[in-house]
Every structure is written in C-alpha cells, then in structure tokens.
Short mmCIF file of C-alpha atoms and ligand atoms in Angstrom, two decimals:
data_model
loop_
_atom_site.label_atom_id
_atom_site.label_comp_id
_atom_site.label_asym_id
_atom_site.label_seq_id
_atom_site.Cartn_x
_atom_site.Cartn_y
_atom_site.Cartn_z
CA MET A 23 22.41 8.61 6.60
CA SER A 24 24.49 11.73 6.80
CA ASP A 25 22.72 14.40 4.49
CA LYS A 26 21.01 16.69 6.91
CA ASN A 27 18.31 17.64 4.25
CA ARG A 28 17.45 14.17 3.24
CA VAL A 29 14.09 12.88 4.62
CA TYR A 30 14.25 8.96 5.07
CA ILE A 31 10.99 7.13 3.93
CA PHE A 32 9.78 4.31 6.41
CA ASP A 33 6.85 2.65 4.88
CA THR A 34 4.69 0.45 7.17
CA THR A 35 1.97 -0.63 4.59
CA LEU A 36 2.52 -4.23 5.34
CA ARG A 37 2.38 -3.78 9.34
CA ASP A 38 0.31 -0.62 10.48
CA GLY A 39 -1.24 -0.59 6.91
CA GLU A 40 -2.23 -4.35 7.34
CA GLN A 41 -3.80 -3.52 10.79
CA ALA A 42 -6.67 -1.55 8.95
CA PRO A 43 -9.85 -3.64 9.48
CA GLY A 44 -10.36 -6.03 6.56
CA ALA A 45 -6.83 -5.33 4.85
CA THR A 46 -5.52 -8.67 5.22
CA MET A 47 -2.96 -9.54 2.54
CA THR A 48 -1.43 -12.90 1.25
CA GLN A 49 2.26 -13.52 1.60
CA GLN A 50 2.46 -13.58 -2.08
CA GLU A 51 0.61 -10.10 -2.16
CA LYS A 52 2.86 -8.90 0.58
CA LEU A 53 6.15 -9.97 -1.39
CA GLU A 54 4.87 -8.15 -4.33
CA ILE A 55 4.16 -4.79 -2.48
CA ALA A 56 7.74 -5.01 -0.86
CA LEU A 57 9.25 -5.30 -4.28
CA ALA A 58 7.25 -2.43 -5.64
CA LEU A 59 8.29 -0.48 -2.42
CA GLU A 60 11.94 -1.40 -3.12
CA ARG A 61 11.46 -0.13 -6.87
CA LEU A 62 9.88 3.11 -5.47
CA GLY A 63 13.09 3.79 -3.52
CA VAL A 64 11.53 3.30 0.11
CA ASP A 65 14.31 3.67 2.38
CA ILE A 66 13.06 1.19 5.09
CA ILE A 67 10.29 -1.55 4.71
CA GLU A 68 8.24 -2.57 7.93
CA ALA A 69 7.30 -6.02 6.89
CA GLY A 70 5.35 -7.15 9.72
CA PHE A 71 4.91 -8.09 13.28
CA PRO A 72 6.67 -11.44 13.51
CA ILE A 73 5.52 -12.40 16.96
CA SER A 74 1.73 -11.94 16.03
CA SER A 75 1.30 -15.13 13.73
CA LYS A 76 3.44 -17.67 12.13
CA GLY A 77 2.04 -16.03 8.86
CA ASP A 78 3.40 -12.57 9.73
CA PHE A 79 6.99 -14.15 10.66
CA ASP A 80 6.85 -16.01 7.30
CA SER A 81 6.16 -12.92 5.58
CA VAL A 82 8.79 -10.83 7.10
CA GLN A 83 11.13 -13.76 6.38
CA THR A 84 10.24 -13.75 2.81
CA VAL A 85 10.31 -9.98 2.40
CA ALA A 86 13.97 -10.31 3.92
CA LYS A 87 14.97 -13.00 1.67
CA ASN A 88 14.12 -10.87 -1.35
CA ILE A 89 14.78 -7.07 -0.78
CA LYS A 90 18.44 -5.87 -1.46
CA ASN A 91 18.16 -2.13 -1.50
CA SER A 92 15.86 -1.27 1.26
CA PHE A 93 16.14 -2.03 4.93
CA VAL A 94 13.99 -4.61 6.06
CA CYS A 95 12.26 -4.06 9.59
CA GLY A 96 10.41 -6.15 12.09
CA LEU A 97 8.10 -4.83 14.89
CA ALA A 98 8.63 -5.93 18.54
CA ARG A 99 6.98 -4.97 21.83
CA SER A 100 9.53 -4.57 24.76
CA ILE A 101 9.53 -8.46 25.23
CA VAL A 102 12.54 -10.72 24.72
CA LYS A 103 10.32 -13.18 22.80
CA ASP A 104 9.05 -10.58 20.28
CA ILE A 105 12.54 -9.08 19.74
CA ASP A 106 13.77 -12.60 19.13
CA ALA A 107 11.12 -13.28 16.66
CA VAL A 108 12.15 -10.03 14.74
CA ILE A 109 16.07 -11.02 14.61
CA ASP A 110 15.23 -14.42 13.27
CA ALA A 111 12.89 -13.25 10.70
CA VAL A 112 14.92 -10.41 9.14
CA LYS A 113 18.15 -12.46 9.43
CA PRO A 114 18.27 -13.04 5.70
CA ALA A 115 17.87 -9.40 5.05
CA LYS A 116 21.01 -7.48 3.40
CA HIS A 117 20.07 -4.45 5.66
CA LYS A 118 18.06 -5.06 8.62
CA ARG A 119 16.42 -3.05 11.52
CA ILE A 120 13.93 -3.80 14.56
CA HIS A 121 11.44 -1.64 15.61
CA ILE A 122 10.72 -1.80 19.31
CA PHE A 123 7.82 -0.03 21.11
CA LEU A 124 6.47 0.58 24.54
CA ALA A 125 3.60 2.81 25.59
CA THR A 126 4.73 5.96 27.64
CA SER A 127 1.60 7.92 28.16
CA LYS A 128 -0.06 8.12 31.65
CA ILE A 129 -3.31 6.62 30.35
CA HIS A 130 -1.63 3.55 29.09
CA LEU A 131 0.47 3.27 31.97
CA GLU A 132 -2.29 3.39 34.25
CA HIS A 133 -4.79 1.28 32.30
CA LYS A 134 -2.63 -1.15 29.97
CA PHE A 135 0.30 -1.82 31.98
CA LYS A 136 -0.55 -0.70 35.84
CA LYS A 137 3.08 0.31 36.01
CA ASN A 138 4.90 3.50 36.96
CA GLU A 139 7.20 5.54 34.92
CA ASP A 140 10.49 3.98 36.46
CA GLU A 141 9.19 0.40 35.57
CA ILE A 142 8.48 1.57 32.09
CA LEU A 143 11.68 3.40 31.54
CA ASN A 144 13.50 -0.03 32.75
CA MET A 145 11.50 -2.09 30.46
CA ALA A 146 12.43 0.19 27.52
CA VAL A 147 16.16 0.28 28.47
CA ALA A 148 16.36 -3.67 29.04
CA ALA A 149 14.66 -4.27 25.52
CA VAL A 150 16.91 -1.86 23.49
CA LYS A 151 19.72 -3.49 25.48
CA TYR A 152 18.83 -6.89 24.66
CA ALA A 153 18.31 -6.05 20.96
CA ARG A 154 21.74 -4.34 20.71
CA LYS A 155 23.51 -7.43 21.43
CA HIS A 156 22.09 -8.82 17.87
CA MET A 157 21.54 -5.73 15.97
CA ASP A 158 22.96 -2.44 15.18
CA ASN A 159 20.09 -0.66 13.62
CA ILE A 160 17.52 -0.11 16.29
CA GLU A 161 14.22 2.00 16.25
CA PHE A 162 12.42 2.67 19.39
CA SER A 163 9.02 4.21 19.57
CA PRO A 164 7.40 5.39 22.88
CA GLU A 165 3.63 4.57 22.02
CA ASP A 166 1.31 7.35 22.26
CA ALA A 167 4.09 9.69 22.46
CA SER A 168 2.18 12.91 21.60
CA ARG A 169 0.11 12.40 24.78
CA THR A 170 3.06 11.37 27.01
CA ASP A 171 4.44 13.83 29.67
CA LYS A 172 7.37 15.76 28.23
CA ALA A 173 9.66 15.42 30.76
CA PHE A 174 9.27 11.48 30.97
CA LEU A 175 9.29 11.22 27.04
CA TYR A 176 12.73 12.98 27.00
CA ARG A 177 14.11 10.81 29.89
CA VAL A 178 13.02 7.77 27.84
CA LEU A 179 14.58 8.77 24.50
CA GLU A 180 17.83 9.84 26.33
CA ALA A 181 18.05 6.28 27.78
CA VAL A 182 17.18 4.57 24.51
CA ILE A 183 19.55 6.25 22.66
CA ARG A 184 22.28 5.73 25.49
CA GLU A 185 21.58 1.85 24.89
CA GLY A 186 21.86 2.15 21.20
CA ALA A 187 18.74 3.15 19.57
CA THR A 188 19.57 4.91 16.17
CA THR A 189 16.24 6.16 15.44
CA VAL A 190 13.66 7.42 17.84
CA ASN A 191 10.13 7.43 16.44
CA ILE A 192 7.32 9.73 17.77
CA PRO A 193 3.93 7.94 17.41
CA ASP A 194 0.86 10.19 17.42
CA THR A 195 -0.70 6.99 17.80
CA VAL A 196 -4.28 8.13 18.21
CA GLY A 197 -4.29 10.92 15.77
CA TYR A 198 -5.09 13.68 18.50
CA SER A 199 -2.20 16.09 17.70
CA THR A 200 -2.49 19.28 15.76
CA PRO A 201 0.34 20.39 13.35
CA GLN A 202 1.60 23.32 15.85
CA GLU A 203 1.49 20.80 18.65
CA TYR A 204 3.23 17.71 17.13
CA GLY A 205 5.86 20.04 15.57
CA ALA A 206 6.47 21.45 19.21
CA VAL A 207 7.00 17.99 20.42
CA ILE A 208 9.68 17.24 17.81
CA ALA A 209 11.23 20.80 18.37
CA GLY A 210 11.35 20.10 22.24
CA ILE A 211 12.91 16.65 21.77
CA CYS A 212 15.53 18.24 19.56
CA ASN A 213 16.26 21.02 22.29
CA GLN A 214 15.71 18.95 25.60
CA VAL A 215 17.16 15.43 24.74
CA PRO A 216 20.79 15.84 25.45
CA ASN A 217 22.23 12.84 23.10
CA ILE A 218 19.40 13.47 20.38
CA ASN A 219 22.34 14.06 17.87
CA LYS A 220 22.92 10.30 17.98
CA ALA A 221 19.90 9.39 16.64
CA VAL A 222 17.32 10.11 13.74
CA ILE A 223 13.86 11.55 14.70
CA SER A 224 10.93 9.72 13.06
CA THR A 225 7.17 10.73 12.62
CA HIS A 226 4.43 8.15 13.03
CA CYS A 227 0.94 10.02 12.51
CA HIS A 228 -2.19 8.62 12.44
CA ASP A 229 -5.09 10.40 10.69
CA ASP A 230 -8.21 10.32 13.13
CA LEU A 231 -8.92 13.98 12.71
CA GLY A 232 -7.59 13.80 8.99
CA LEU A 233 -4.09 15.56 10.17
CA GLY A 234 -1.83 12.85 9.49
CA VAL A 235 0.04 14.33 6.56
CA ALA A 236 0.02 17.91 8.18
CA ASN A 237 1.41 16.62 11.41
CA SER A 238 4.22 14.61 9.68
CA LEU A 239 5.14 17.76 7.96
CA ALA A 240 5.32 19.96 10.87
CA GLY A 241 7.23 17.24 12.52
CA VAL A 242 9.85 17.41 9.54
CA VAL A 243 10.01 21.17 9.57
CA SER A 244 10.85 20.90 13.41
CA GLY A 245 13.67 18.50 12.68
CA ALA A 246 12.38 14.92 12.15
CA ARG A 247 14.25 13.18 9.21
CA GLN A 248 12.33 9.91 8.89
CA VAL A 249 8.56 9.80 7.93
CA GLU A 250 6.63 6.67 8.82
CA CYS A 251 3.72 6.35 6.20
CA THR A 252 1.54 3.79 4.04
CA ILE A 253 0.63 3.83 0.54
CA ASN A 254 -2.79 5.30 -0.03
CA GLY A 255 -2.76 6.21 3.72
CA ILE A 256 -4.36 2.81 4.60
CA GLY A 257 -3.88 1.89 8.45
CA GLU A 258 -5.48 1.39 11.89
CA ARG A 259 -8.60 3.20 12.10
CA ALA A 260 -8.86 6.19 9.94
CA GLY A 261 -5.22 5.29 8.61
CA ASN A 262 -1.88 6.57 8.45
CA ALA A 263 0.11 9.50 7.09
CA SER A 264 -0.14 8.59 3.06
CA MET A 265 3.32 8.45 1.66
CA GLU A 266 2.38 9.75 -1.82
CA GLU A 267 0.95 12.90 -0.10
CA ILE A 268 4.13 13.38 2.05
CA VAL A 269 6.78 12.78 -0.63
CA MET A 270 5.17 15.17 -3.25
CA ALA A 271 4.46 17.99 -0.67
CA LEU A 272 8.17 17.59 0.07
CA ARG A 273 8.99 17.70 -3.74
CA THR A 274 6.18 20.30 -4.74
CA ARG A 275 7.00 22.61 -2.28
CA GLN A 276 10.69 22.14 -2.32
CA ASP A 277 11.15 26.14 -1.99
CA PHE A 278 9.45 25.82 1.26
CA PHE A 279 10.74 22.64 2.72
CA GLY A 280 14.20 22.62 1.21
CA LEU A 281 14.33 18.93 1.84
CA SER A 282 14.33 16.03 -0.48
CA THR A 283 13.83 12.08 -0.56
CA ARG A 284 14.76 9.27 -2.79
CA ILE A 285 11.40 8.25 -3.76
CA ASN A 286 11.26 7.65 -7.61
CA ALA A 287 7.56 9.18 -7.49
CA LYS A 288 6.72 7.85 -11.07
CA GLU A 289 5.85 4.55 -9.40
CA PHE A 290 3.25 6.26 -7.03
CA TYR A 291 0.02 5.29 -9.32
CA ARG A 292 1.19 1.78 -9.87
CA ILE A 293 1.93 0.88 -6.30
CA SER A 294 -1.31 2.45 -5.29
CA ARG A 295 -3.35 0.36 -7.58
CA LEU A 296 -1.45 -2.72 -6.38
CA VAL A 297 -1.92 -1.78 -2.71
CA SER A 298 -5.73 -1.30 -3.53
CA LYS A 299 -6.03 -4.63 -5.42
CA ALA A 300 -4.34 -6.68 -2.57
CA THR A 301 -6.18 -4.95 0.21
CA GLY A 302 -9.76 -4.42 -1.65
CA PHE A 303 -9.84 -0.93 -0.37
CA VAL A 304 -10.83 1.22 -3.30
CA VAL A 305 -8.78 4.45 -3.83
CA PRO A 306 -11.59 7.54 -3.41
CA PRO A 307 -11.61 9.33 -6.62
CA ASN A 308 -10.76 12.50 -4.75
CA LYS A 309 -7.77 11.09 -3.01
CA ALA A 310 -4.78 13.67 -3.51
CA ILE A 311 -2.17 12.30 -5.96
CA VAL A 312 -3.39 8.96 -7.06
CA GLY A 313 -7.36 9.38 -7.12
CA ALA A 314 -9.07 9.23 -10.45
CA ASN A 315 -10.14 12.85 -10.23
CA ALA A 316 -6.64 14.15 -8.93
CA PHE A 317 -5.68 15.47 -12.22
CA ARG A 318 -8.97 15.89 -13.93
CA HIS A 319 -10.64 19.32 -14.61
CA GLU A 320 -14.35 19.72 -15.12
CA SER A 321 -14.94 23.08 -14.96
CA GLY A 322 -14.62 24.86 -18.54
CA ILE A 323 -12.72 27.72 -17.05
CA HIS A 324 -10.11 25.24 -15.60
CA GLN A 325 -9.77 23.43 -18.66
CA ASP A 326 -9.47 26.49 -20.74
CA GLY A 327 -6.77 27.61 -18.46
CA VAL A 328 -5.03 24.48 -18.56
CA LEU A 329 -4.96 24.41 -22.26
CA LYS A 330 -3.37 27.82 -22.20
CA GLU A 331 -0.87 26.82 -19.74
CA ARG A 332 -0.97 23.78 -17.58
CA ARG A 333 0.32 25.54 -14.53
CA THR A 334 -2.65 27.69 -14.20
CA TYR A 335 -4.52 24.84 -12.51
CA GLU A 336 -1.87 22.07 -12.12
CA ILE A 337 0.46 22.40 -9.48
CA MET A 338 2.08 18.92 -10.42
CA ASN A 339 2.60 16.96 -13.42
CA PRO A 340 0.40 13.74 -13.64
CA GLU A 341 3.26 12.04 -15.37
CA ASP A 342 5.50 12.78 -12.49
CA VAL A 343 3.53 10.21 -10.31
CA GLY A 344 3.08 7.65 -13.07
CA VAL A 345 -0.66 8.78 -13.71
CA PRO A 346 -1.67 7.79 -17.30
CA SER A 347 -2.13 10.49 -19.78
CA HIS A 348 -5.74 11.26 -20.28
CA GLU A 349 -5.29 13.48 -23.19
CA GLY A 350 -6.39 11.39 -25.98
CA LEU A 351 -5.74 8.35 -27.76
CA VAL A 352 -3.02 6.08 -27.00
CA LEU A 353 -3.60 3.20 -29.03
CA GLY A 354 -6.39 2.08 -31.37
CA LYS A 355 -7.37 -1.06 -33.07
CA HIS A 356 -5.10 -0.54 -35.95
CA SER A 357 -2.04 -0.26 -33.70
CA GLY A 358 0.54 -3.16 -34.13
CA ARG A 359 2.42 -5.16 -31.57
CA HIS A 360 5.61 -3.19 -31.76
CA ALA A 361 3.70 0.07 -30.71
CA PHE A 362 1.96 -1.71 -28.19
CA LYS A 363 5.15 -3.16 -26.59
CA ASP A 364 6.68 0.31 -26.73
CA ARG A 365 3.67 1.72 -24.92
CA LEU A 366 3.98 -0.96 -22.22
CA LYS A 367 7.71 -0.04 -21.75
CA ARG A 368 7.23 3.83 -21.56
CA LEU A 369 4.63 3.07 -18.98
CA GLY A 370 7.35 0.84 -16.99
CA LEU A 371 5.11 -2.43 -17.34
CA GLN A 372 7.27 -5.35 -17.66
CA LEU A 373 5.84 -8.71 -18.87
CA PRO A 374 7.60 -11.92 -20.16
CA GLU A 375 7.17 -12.23 -24.05
CA THR A 376 4.37 -14.83 -23.53
CA GLY A 377 2.52 -12.39 -21.33
CA ILE A 378 2.93 -9.78 -24.05
CA ASP A 379 1.28 -11.90 -26.45
CA ALA A 380 -1.56 -12.71 -24.18
CA ALA A 381 -1.82 -9.13 -23.59
CA PHE A 382 -1.72 -7.78 -27.03
CA GLU A 383 -4.26 -10.60 -27.91
CA ARG A 384 -6.55 -9.04 -25.13
CA PHE A 385 -5.68 -5.45 -26.39
CA LYS A 386 -6.81 -6.20 -30.01
CA THR A 387 -10.08 -7.68 -28.68
CA LEU A 388 -10.73 -4.50 -26.50
CA ALA A 389 -9.75 -2.35 -29.16
CA ASP A 390 -12.54 -3.92 -31.30
CA LYS A 391 -15.11 -3.12 -28.78
CA LYS A 392 -13.75 0.13 -27.66
CA LYS A 393 -12.68 3.07 -29.76
CA GLU A 394 -10.20 4.63 -27.42
CA ILE A 395 -7.70 2.70 -25.57
CA TYR A 396 -6.21 4.95 -22.74
CA ASP A 397 -3.19 4.06 -20.67
CA GLU A 398 -5.39 3.07 -17.63
CA ASP A 399 -6.92 0.42 -19.98
CA LEU A 400 -3.24 -0.83 -20.51
CA LEU A 401 -2.51 -1.11 -16.96
CA ALA A 402 -5.70 -3.06 -16.18
CA ILE A 403 -4.91 -5.69 -19.10
CA VAL A 404 -1.38 -6.06 -17.89
CA GLU A 405 -2.64 -6.32 -14.12
CA ASP A 406 -5.10 -8.81 -15.30
CA GLU A 407 -2.44 -11.00 -17.39
CA GLU A 408 -0.06 -10.64 -14.50
CA THR A 409 -2.86 -12.19 -12.19
CA LEU A 410 -4.07 -14.80 -14.95
CA ALA A 411 -0.44 -16.15 -15.13
CA LYS A 412 -0.62 -17.11 -11.73
CA GLU A 413 -4.03 -18.86 -11.61
CA THR A 414 -4.92 -22.32 -11.59
CA ILE A 415 -8.69 -21.93 -12.48
CA ARG A 416 -9.07 -19.69 -15.63
CA LEU A 417 -12.35 -18.35 -17.41
CA LEU A 418 -12.50 -19.85 -21.04
CA ASP A 419 -16.02 -18.83 -21.73
CA LEU A 420 -19.22 -17.23 -20.19
CA VAL A 421 -22.55 -17.02 -21.81
CA TYR A 422 -25.65 -15.22 -20.18
CA THR A 423 -29.04 -14.47 -20.64
CA SER A 424 -31.07 -12.06 -18.34
CA GLY A 425 -33.86 -9.31 -18.64
CA SER A 426 -36.48 -7.88 -16.50
CA LYS A 427 -38.88 -10.72 -17.33
CA ILE A 428 -36.70 -13.67 -17.59
CA ALA A 429 -34.74 -15.51 -15.23
CA PRO A 430 -31.03 -14.85 -15.23
CA LYS A 431 -28.97 -17.95 -16.53
CA VAL A 432 -25.21 -18.12 -16.77
CA THR A 433 -23.21 -20.88 -18.35
CA VAL A 434 -19.51 -20.87 -17.47
CA VAL A 435 -16.67 -22.79 -18.96
CA LEU A 436 -13.41 -22.89 -17.00
CA ASP A 437 -10.08 -24.24 -17.32
CA ILE A 438 -9.15 -26.10 -13.85
CA GLN A 439 -5.65 -27.24 -13.76
CA GLY A 440 -5.97 -28.27 -17.80
CA LYS A 441 -9.36 -29.69 -17.36
CA LYS A 442 -12.43 -28.02 -19.00
CA VAL A 443 -15.51 -27.77 -16.76
CA THR A 444 -18.92 -26.46 -17.89
CA LYS A 445 -21.60 -25.46 -15.35
CA GLN A 446 -24.88 -23.62 -15.56
CA SER A 447 -26.93 -21.83 -12.85
CA SER A 448 -29.62 -19.32 -12.22
CA GLY A 449 -29.68 -16.92 -9.61
CA ASP A 450 -31.01 -13.71 -8.14
CA GLY A 451 -29.16 -11.63 -10.89
CA PRO A 452 -26.77 -12.31 -13.53
CA VAL A 453 -23.79 -11.79 -11.07
CA ASP A 454 -25.32 -14.22 -8.55
CA ALA A 455 -26.11 -16.84 -11.21
CA CYS A 456 -22.49 -16.41 -12.60
CA TYR A 457 -20.97 -16.91 -9.09
CA LYS A 458 -23.09 -20.00 -8.51
CA ALA A 459 -22.02 -21.61 -11.93
CA ILE A 460 -18.12 -21.02 -10.72
CA ALA A 461 -18.65 -22.27 -7.42
CA ALA A 462 -20.44 -25.32 -8.76
CA ALA A 463 -17.71 -25.77 -11.23
CA ALA A 464 -14.70 -25.41 -8.70
CA LYS A 465 -16.70 -27.44 -6.16
CA ILE A 466 -16.42 -24.54 -3.35
CA LYS A 467 -18.82 -23.05 -1.07
CA ALA A 468 -18.18 -19.50 -0.95
CA LYS A 469 -20.16 -16.50 0.29
CA LEU A 470 -19.91 -12.99 -1.49
CA LEU A 471 -19.50 -10.48 1.58
CA ASP A 472 -18.48 -7.20 -0.72
CA TYR A 473 -18.84 -6.04 -4.25
CA THR A 474 -17.82 -2.64 -5.94
CA ILE A 475 -17.79 -1.68 -9.30
CA GLN A 476 -15.65 1.34 -10.79
CA SER A 477 -15.04 2.30 -14.38
CA VAL A 478 -11.46 2.45 -15.49
CA THR A 479 -11.62 5.35 -17.68
CA GLN A 480 -14.53 7.73 -18.62
CA GLY A 481 -16.98 7.05 -21.50
CA ASP A 482 -19.99 4.79 -22.67
CA ASP A 483 -17.45 2.03 -23.45
CA ALA A 484 -14.98 2.14 -20.43
CA LEU A 485 -13.51 -0.89 -18.90
CA GLY A 486 -15.32 -1.77 -15.55
CA GLU A 487 -13.42 -2.83 -12.82
CA VAL A 488 -14.97 -5.28 -9.95
CA SER A 489 -13.47 -5.67 -6.75
CA ILE A 490 -14.96 -8.31 -4.30
CA LYS A 491 -14.66 -10.04 -0.80
CA VAL A 492 -15.65 -13.44 -0.55
CA SER A 493 -15.64 -15.95 2.18
CA VAL A 494 -14.51 -19.49 1.04
CA GLY A 495 -14.25 -22.23 3.81
CA GLY A 496 -14.27 -19.42 6.60
CA LYS A 497 -11.55 -17.54 4.84
CA ASN A 498 -12.01 -14.16 3.54
CA VAL A 499 -10.29 -13.34 0.29
CA LEU A 500 -10.23 -10.53 -2.28
CA GLY A 501 -10.40 -10.32 -6.01
CA ARG A 502 -10.44 -7.86 -8.88
CA GLY A 503 -11.29 -8.43 -12.55
CA ALA A 504 -11.74 -5.91 -15.37
CA SER A 505 -13.69 -6.08 -18.61
CA THR A 506 -16.06 -3.99 -20.84
CA ASP A 507 -18.74 -6.61 -19.92
CA ILE A 508 -19.63 -6.03 -16.18
CA ILE A 509 -20.70 -9.74 -15.91
CA GLU A 510 -17.34 -10.82 -17.22
CA ALA A 511 -15.30 -8.32 -14.94
CA SER A 512 -17.61 -9.87 -12.08
CA ALA A 513 -16.54 -13.46 -13.22
CA LYS A 514 -12.93 -12.60 -13.28
CA ALA A 515 -13.14 -11.07 -9.86
CA TYR A 516 -14.68 -14.14 -8.26
CA ILE A 517 -12.07 -16.41 -9.96
CA HIS A 518 -9.01 -14.15 -8.98
CA ALA A 519 -10.35 -14.50 -5.12
CA ILE A 520 -11.25 -18.23 -5.15
CA ASN A 521 -7.81 -19.20 -6.63
CA LYS A 522 -6.12 -17.76 -3.78
CA VAL A 523 -7.52 -20.52 -1.68
CA TRP A 524 -8.35 -23.35 -4.07
CA LYS A 525 -6.61 -26.49 -3.62
O1 LIG B 624 0.74 4.22 16.30
C1 LIG B 624 1.61 3.64 16.71
O2 LIG B 624 1.84 4.05 17.82
C2 LIG B 624 2.21 2.24 16.38
C3 LIG B 624 3.48 1.83 16.82
C4 LIG B 624 3.74 0.59 16.97
C5 LIG B 624 4.82 2.58 16.39
O3 LIG B 624 2.05 1.84 15.07
ZN1 LIG B 625 0.56 3.31 14.05
#
C-alpha cells in the first residue's frame, strides 16, 4: 500500500449494507456478492460482524475461505469476545483484517457508555493491543468521529496507531457532516496526529443528508486514501456512500482528483443488479451510474447532440460501467447459438454449457414473442438460468384465466425434486390465485409482504421483472423473476423465494 495516489476501496455492503432495514441476505447470496466484489477489484471486503450471530460468523468464515485476492475483514466492538470472534472467522482468509470500533463523541460517551474520555481511550488501546497479538492488519474506527471533540479524536488516533492500528477510519456515523467540514476533519488529522504517517486514513460517510459521496470525496481531497462504501449505496437508514459513484467520480474527474483505484468499473452494472436481487431493494431509475435512466436521453435536443457527438451530453461511456447497449438490436430470432454465446461472452456472462443450452432455448422462446432482444434481456435470462440451476422447485407450466367479470383461476405444474405436482386455485386476482396454487403444490404457508414490478427494457413487449418479499414459516425471503408475461414473472419470483426456505 505505497502508491500515494491510489485510493483503496473498502466495501461494506455485506456488513453496513446488510444493516439496512429489510436487507438480510442468505449465506449463499453473501458469498456470491463477495465473489463479485473480488472480480470488481475491491481491496477490502467487510464480510460481517461475527459476534452478532452464528449466521454472521458463518458467512464471514465462508467468505474468508473463498476469497483470494481481496482482504477479508470482520467487525468487532472493543471487547475481547468480539475480537476473538473476528480472529476465528477470518482465519481461513489469505489476506485478513480486523475492524475494531468504539464511539468517541460526547453524546455517545455520556448516554451509551457513561464513561469519561480516559476510560474510552483505555478501552480503545486495550482492544487494539489485544488484537495486535493475533493480527497485523488492524483498522480502528472512533464511531461518530465527525461529532467528536477534535483534541480527543487526535489523542485516540495517536494512541491506537501507537498500538498497531494500520488504518484509522473516520466515520460520519449519522451523516451529519458537510463536505467542507468533513474535509477539514481529515486535514486536521493529517496535521495534528503525530504518527499519522504510519496509518492509512479512511472515510466512512452515511447519507442522511444526501452528502455521503460528497463527504467521502472531500475526505479524499484532504488526504484520506481508503474509502468505505457500499454497492448501490445501501446501508443503515439512508445508506452509505455509494461505491460506483465514488469510483466513477474519481475516474471521470481524474483531472481534478489525480487519484486512481484498482476497480474494474465494467462490473458495476452486474453487481448492482446482484445486490438489488439479494436485498430486494430496487435500484431507482435515476440512480447515478447504475440506474436505468443514467444513460438515457429523452429530450430531442439531447438525443440530437449525442448522435452528433456523444460527449455533448454524456460524461461517461455506459459500456465503461457495464451498462448494456441500448442502441439497437443485439440479437433477433434468427440469431444462432454461436452468436448468442458470443454475445454472452462479450457481456462477461459465464454459464456452463448446459446452462447455455437452457438459456439459448429461453432466448429463442423470447425472440418469438419479442421483436428486439437487448443486452438487458440477455442479462435477465442468464440471471434466471443461474437461479433455476440452484432450485429444487421449478415451474413447468402455468395456465390462467382471468377477466373483469370472471374469477381468476390458475393452474400450476411444478417439478418438486423430480416429482410433477399440479394444483389449481382461485384468488383475489391472478397473482393471488397463482401464489395460492404454488403454496398448495409446495405444501407451504406463505404470506406476501411486498410486490414490485419493473420493466427490464422499454417498449410494449418488454420483459417484466417482479421482485417480492414473502414470509414463509416466520422467515422473510426475497424472490425475483422475469418474463414477458407478468403472471409468469410473478410465479417465478415466488418460486425463487420459497426455494430459499423449502426443505
Ligand atoms: O457508521 C459507523 O460508525 C460504522 C462503524 C461501525 C464504523 O458503521
Ligand atoms: Zn456505518
């Protein structure tokens, strides 16, 4: 970590991101995201908070066993049992880090801990000293740093660095700071902490005032060289600073920042979808970098400008962040398997040969229904195939009748562990009837908690993508499915969800 113009990317999607209300991910989903983060080129993956639950411990351990190129990090309070849990969980990792935190602001000292500054300083020192016996890569965070008395903040940082902290992270825990103020905090640390040259300064900014990314960048301008962030900006309350926005700001405005990261930005679009699918948080269309409208031009003047010279209205190239081309037909119904496979390869989509066969069949069926097949359609097909490959319950057939004057009736045929099961049901609407029929076939009791539908591409024949949350036996699970038929997309989303808990 020597290059002074390099910014290290610390991803906390699996830890702070998962703290977003309703964002719980399964162990399998966390592993898939960790592998995608590794492909993206993230320097440090914060995989969880091992002491918080057995599930979190296991997830951190699973990530530690499977990630080879990124550091795997676990979070701990300044307590021995938390530190021990991280040491155990990250043990299998090739590169490992512990992240220890302790609140330092007056409001936290008085109300949370009822301790004075010296007692807090001693706790921080003891925690780092203890961790240092087992690990050499130690990050320390004075929680609520941006609201901490500066003199005390400097004392804490100097002390933990003396004990062996190699990164000091400066959280704007409640998203209260402004860019100028946060930049000044980092500049103050650079100037006032005597041994700061022995540690990397990190930013960790929440988005309560919508300033998470701006504050992180102000911190970097003042000398921070690690940024903590999440994919799609998910996280506690309003979320954390969004990785894709920070990285693309540094890259697009290289002339201004003069800094670089090792991120392979072409992976952003895919990983954004993966995180959205795992958490059930739909990416808003106007989200910078990865939103559906981020590279679309509606105004005639803009369209005309882009056609004449793209840079008139585009500051980034959509392909640079992996956003599929919108500009025309990618494949049609006459395209062969070779062209299909080639296109998947160009999009960086990997499937085993059997998966390609199945995806190609799906593509042909879709091409019969839909005139134009775009890259987004291919992504949806491949994601669906990847999901199907892991499912024990599969949809074989779906027939429904519905109308304003007739009661909806749905028949589903499912393959449940190789056995064909057919059920019929009526309901309050075709989706309700469909879900009742599937629940009866799988012999489960489930309650639909949330349902959203989005179109994957534009046009009347677009693929519809349904995202749902269901409660099965008291456990909340998420599902997603895509089809040109919204009842079929709804059925697939439901089957995707119940597969996660079906035994
Ligand atoms: O926001 C925060 O303060 C945190 C710490 C645990 C680093 O997430
Ligand atoms: Zn945080």
